[in-house]
PDB file of C-alpha atoms in Angstrom:
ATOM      1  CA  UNK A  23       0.000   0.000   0.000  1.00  0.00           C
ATOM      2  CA  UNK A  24       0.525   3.704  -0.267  1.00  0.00           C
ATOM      3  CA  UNK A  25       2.718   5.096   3.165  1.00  0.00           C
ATOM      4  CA  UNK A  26       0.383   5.839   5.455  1.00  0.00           C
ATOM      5  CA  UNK A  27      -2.237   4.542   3.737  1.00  0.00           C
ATOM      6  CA  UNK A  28      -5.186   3.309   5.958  1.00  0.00           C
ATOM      7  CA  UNK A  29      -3.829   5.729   8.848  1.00  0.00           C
ATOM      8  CA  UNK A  30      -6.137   8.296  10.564  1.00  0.00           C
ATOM      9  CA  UNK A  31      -4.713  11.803  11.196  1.00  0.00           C
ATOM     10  CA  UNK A  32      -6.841  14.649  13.504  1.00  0.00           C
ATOM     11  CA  UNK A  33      -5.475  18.567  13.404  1.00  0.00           C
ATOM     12  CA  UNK A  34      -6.465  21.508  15.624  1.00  0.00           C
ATOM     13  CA  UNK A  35      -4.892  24.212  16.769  1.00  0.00           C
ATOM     14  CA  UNK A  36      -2.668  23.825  19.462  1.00  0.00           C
ATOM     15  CA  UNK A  37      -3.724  26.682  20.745  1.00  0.00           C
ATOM     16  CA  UNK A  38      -7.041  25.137  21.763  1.00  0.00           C
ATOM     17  CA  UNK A  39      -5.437  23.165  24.657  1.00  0.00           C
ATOM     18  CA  UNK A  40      -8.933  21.577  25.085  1.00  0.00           C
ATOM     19  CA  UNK A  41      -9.260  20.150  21.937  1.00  0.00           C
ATOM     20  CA  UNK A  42      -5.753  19.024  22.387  1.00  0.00           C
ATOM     21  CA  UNK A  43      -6.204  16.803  25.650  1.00  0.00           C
ATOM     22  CA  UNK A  44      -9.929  15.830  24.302  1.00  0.00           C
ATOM     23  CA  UNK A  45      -7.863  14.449  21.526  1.00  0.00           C
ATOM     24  CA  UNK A  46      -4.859  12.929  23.281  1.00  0.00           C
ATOM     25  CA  UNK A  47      -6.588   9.239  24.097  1.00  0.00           C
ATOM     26  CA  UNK A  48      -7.036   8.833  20.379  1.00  0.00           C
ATOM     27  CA  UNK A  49      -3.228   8.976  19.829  1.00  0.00           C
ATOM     28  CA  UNK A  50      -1.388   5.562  19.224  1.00  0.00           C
ATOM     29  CA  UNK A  51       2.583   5.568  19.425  1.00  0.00           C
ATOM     30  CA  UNK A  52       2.615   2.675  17.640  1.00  0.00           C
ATOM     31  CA  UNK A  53       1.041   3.824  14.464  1.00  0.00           C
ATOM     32  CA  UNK A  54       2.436   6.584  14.657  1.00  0.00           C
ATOM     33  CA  UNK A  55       5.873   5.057  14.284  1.00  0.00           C
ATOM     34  CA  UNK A  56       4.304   2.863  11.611  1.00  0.00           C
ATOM     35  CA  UNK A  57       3.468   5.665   9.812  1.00  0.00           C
ATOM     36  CA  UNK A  58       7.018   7.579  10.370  1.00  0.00           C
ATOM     37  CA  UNK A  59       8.915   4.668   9.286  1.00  0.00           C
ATOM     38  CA  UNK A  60       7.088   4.415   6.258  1.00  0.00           C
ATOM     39  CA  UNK A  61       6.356   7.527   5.100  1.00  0.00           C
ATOM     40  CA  UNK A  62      10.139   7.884   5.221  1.00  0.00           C
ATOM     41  CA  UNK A  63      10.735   5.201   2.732  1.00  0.00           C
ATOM     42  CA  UNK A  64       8.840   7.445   0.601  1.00  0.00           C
ATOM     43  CA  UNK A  65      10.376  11.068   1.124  1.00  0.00           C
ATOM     44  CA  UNK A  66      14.111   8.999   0.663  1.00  0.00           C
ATOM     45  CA  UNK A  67      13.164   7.758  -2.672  1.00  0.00           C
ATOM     46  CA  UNK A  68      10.902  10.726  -4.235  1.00  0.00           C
ATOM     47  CA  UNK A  69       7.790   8.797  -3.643  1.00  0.00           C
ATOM     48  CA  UNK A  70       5.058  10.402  -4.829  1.00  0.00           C
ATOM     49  CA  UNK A  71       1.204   9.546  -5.815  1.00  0.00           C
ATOM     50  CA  UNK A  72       2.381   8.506  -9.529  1.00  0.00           C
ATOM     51  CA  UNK A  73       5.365   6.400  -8.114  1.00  0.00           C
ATOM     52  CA  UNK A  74       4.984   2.768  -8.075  1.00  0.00           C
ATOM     53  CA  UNK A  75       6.319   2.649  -4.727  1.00  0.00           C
ATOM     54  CA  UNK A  76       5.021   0.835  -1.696  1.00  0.00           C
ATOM     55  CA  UNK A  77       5.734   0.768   2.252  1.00  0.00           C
ATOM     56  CA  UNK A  78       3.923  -1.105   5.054  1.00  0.00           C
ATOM     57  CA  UNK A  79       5.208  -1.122   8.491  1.00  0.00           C
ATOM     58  CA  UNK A  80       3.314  -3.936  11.146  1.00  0.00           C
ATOM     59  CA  UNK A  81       3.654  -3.523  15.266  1.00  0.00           C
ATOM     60  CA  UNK A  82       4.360  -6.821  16.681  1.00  0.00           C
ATOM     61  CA  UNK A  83       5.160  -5.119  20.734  1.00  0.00           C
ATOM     62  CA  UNK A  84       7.227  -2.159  20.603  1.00  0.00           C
ATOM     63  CA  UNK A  85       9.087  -4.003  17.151  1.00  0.00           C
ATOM     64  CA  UNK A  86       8.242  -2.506  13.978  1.00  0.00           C
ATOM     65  CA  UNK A  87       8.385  -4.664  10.865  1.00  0.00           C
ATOM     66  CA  UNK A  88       8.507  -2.982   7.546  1.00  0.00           C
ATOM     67  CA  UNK A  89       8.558  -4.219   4.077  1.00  0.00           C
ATOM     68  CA  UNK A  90       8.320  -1.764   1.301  1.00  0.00           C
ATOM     69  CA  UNK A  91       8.998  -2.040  -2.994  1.00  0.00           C
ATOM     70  CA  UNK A  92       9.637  -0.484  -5.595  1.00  0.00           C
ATOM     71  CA  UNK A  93       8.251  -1.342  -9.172  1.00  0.00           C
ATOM     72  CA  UNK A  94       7.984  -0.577 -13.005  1.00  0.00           C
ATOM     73  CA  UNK A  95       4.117  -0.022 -13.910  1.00  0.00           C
ATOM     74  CA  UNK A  96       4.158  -3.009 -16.116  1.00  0.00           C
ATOM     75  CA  UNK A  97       5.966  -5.445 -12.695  1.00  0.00           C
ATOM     76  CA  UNK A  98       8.536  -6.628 -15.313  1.00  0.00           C
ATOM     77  CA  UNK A  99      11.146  -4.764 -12.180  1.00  0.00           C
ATOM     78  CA  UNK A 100       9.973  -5.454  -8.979  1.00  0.00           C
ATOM     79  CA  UNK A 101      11.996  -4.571  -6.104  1.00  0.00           C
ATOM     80  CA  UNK A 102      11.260  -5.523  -2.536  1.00  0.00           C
ATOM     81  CA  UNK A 103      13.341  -5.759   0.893  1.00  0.00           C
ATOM     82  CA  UNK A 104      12.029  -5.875   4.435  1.00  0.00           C
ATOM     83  CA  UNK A 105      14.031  -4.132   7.619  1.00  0.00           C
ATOM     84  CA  UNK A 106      13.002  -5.177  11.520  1.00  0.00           C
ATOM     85  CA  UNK A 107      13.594  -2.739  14.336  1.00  0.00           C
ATOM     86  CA  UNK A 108      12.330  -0.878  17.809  1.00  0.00           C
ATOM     87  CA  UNK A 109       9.617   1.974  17.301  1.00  0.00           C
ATOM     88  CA  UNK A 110      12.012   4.300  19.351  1.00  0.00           C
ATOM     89  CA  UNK A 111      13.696   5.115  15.467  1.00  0.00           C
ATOM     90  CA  UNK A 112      11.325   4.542  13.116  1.00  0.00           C
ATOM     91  CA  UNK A 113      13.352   7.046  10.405  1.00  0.00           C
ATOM     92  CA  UNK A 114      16.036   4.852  11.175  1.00  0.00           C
ATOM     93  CA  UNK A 115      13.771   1.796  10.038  1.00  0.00           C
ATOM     94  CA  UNK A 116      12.892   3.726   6.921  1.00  0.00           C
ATOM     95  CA  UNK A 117      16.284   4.869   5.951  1.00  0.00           C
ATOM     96  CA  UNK A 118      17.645   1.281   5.977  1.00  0.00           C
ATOM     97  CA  UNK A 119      14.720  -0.051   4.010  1.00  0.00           C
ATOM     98  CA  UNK A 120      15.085   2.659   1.674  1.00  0.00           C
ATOM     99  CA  UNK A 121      18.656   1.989   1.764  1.00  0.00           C
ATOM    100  CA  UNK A 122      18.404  -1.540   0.901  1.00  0.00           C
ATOM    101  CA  UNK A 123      15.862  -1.084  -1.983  1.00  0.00           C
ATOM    102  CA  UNK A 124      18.563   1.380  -3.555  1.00  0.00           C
ATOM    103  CA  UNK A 125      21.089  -0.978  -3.252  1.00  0.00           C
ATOM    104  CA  UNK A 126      19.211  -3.501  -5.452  1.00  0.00           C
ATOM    105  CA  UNK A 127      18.668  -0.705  -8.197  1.00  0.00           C
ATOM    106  CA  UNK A 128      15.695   1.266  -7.102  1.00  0.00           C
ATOM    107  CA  UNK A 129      17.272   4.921  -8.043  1.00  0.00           C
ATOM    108  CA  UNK A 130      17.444   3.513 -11.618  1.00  0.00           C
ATOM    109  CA  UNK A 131      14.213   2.476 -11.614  1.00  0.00           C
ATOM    110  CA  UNK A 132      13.086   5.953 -10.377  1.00  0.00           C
ATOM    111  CA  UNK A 133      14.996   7.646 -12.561  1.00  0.00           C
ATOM    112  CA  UNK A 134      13.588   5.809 -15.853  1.00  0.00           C
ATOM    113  CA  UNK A 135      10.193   6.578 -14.756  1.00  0.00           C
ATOM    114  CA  UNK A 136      11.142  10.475 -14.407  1.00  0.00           C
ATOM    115  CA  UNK A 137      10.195  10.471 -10.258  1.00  0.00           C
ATOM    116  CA  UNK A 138      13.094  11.450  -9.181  1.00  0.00           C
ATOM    117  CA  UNK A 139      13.600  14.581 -11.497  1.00  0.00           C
TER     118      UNK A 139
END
């Protein structure tokens, strides 16, 4: 999927502390770091809404376990690689995953598609 796909975000002004601690419960650290880790998968590589780029990060505990791709629009490349680590650094988590997918040729694939322009 999409980073951050699925994920719920609220906004108000934090200004309006009472809005603020009304909304505090709904918070959830973990997806949250879910989120983080792989929404920075996509900033690393110049995801964007016409990339064929994916990043899913599942909470087992306070362990985050991410698994993202990268892809030509026809599948004929397909990149994938998966990266395990604490939610204390999710960035971290998505800067090796990103890392790793580069490694296997993900710039070039980027780059051929015009995303990373």
């Amino acid at each position: 999927p999409a980073p951050g796909q699925g994920a719920l975000g609220i906004e108000c002004l934090s200004a309006r502390q009472d809005l603020v601690e009304m909304m505090a419960p709904l918070a959830d650290p973990m997806t949250t770091a879910a989120v983080e880790a792989e929404r920075t998968v996509s900033r690393l590589l110049g995801g964007s809404c016409q990339v064929p780029l994916g990043a899913f990060a599942e909470c087992e505990g306070r362990q985050l376990r991410l698994r993202g791709f990268v892809a030509t629009p026809d599948g004929r490349t397909f990149l994938a690689a998966a990266a395990s680590g604490t939610a204390d650094d999710p960035q971290a988590l998505g800067a090796a995953l990103a890392a790793e997918l580069r490694a296997q040729g993900a710039d070039a694939v980027l780059s051929a598609l015009g995303a990373n322009d």
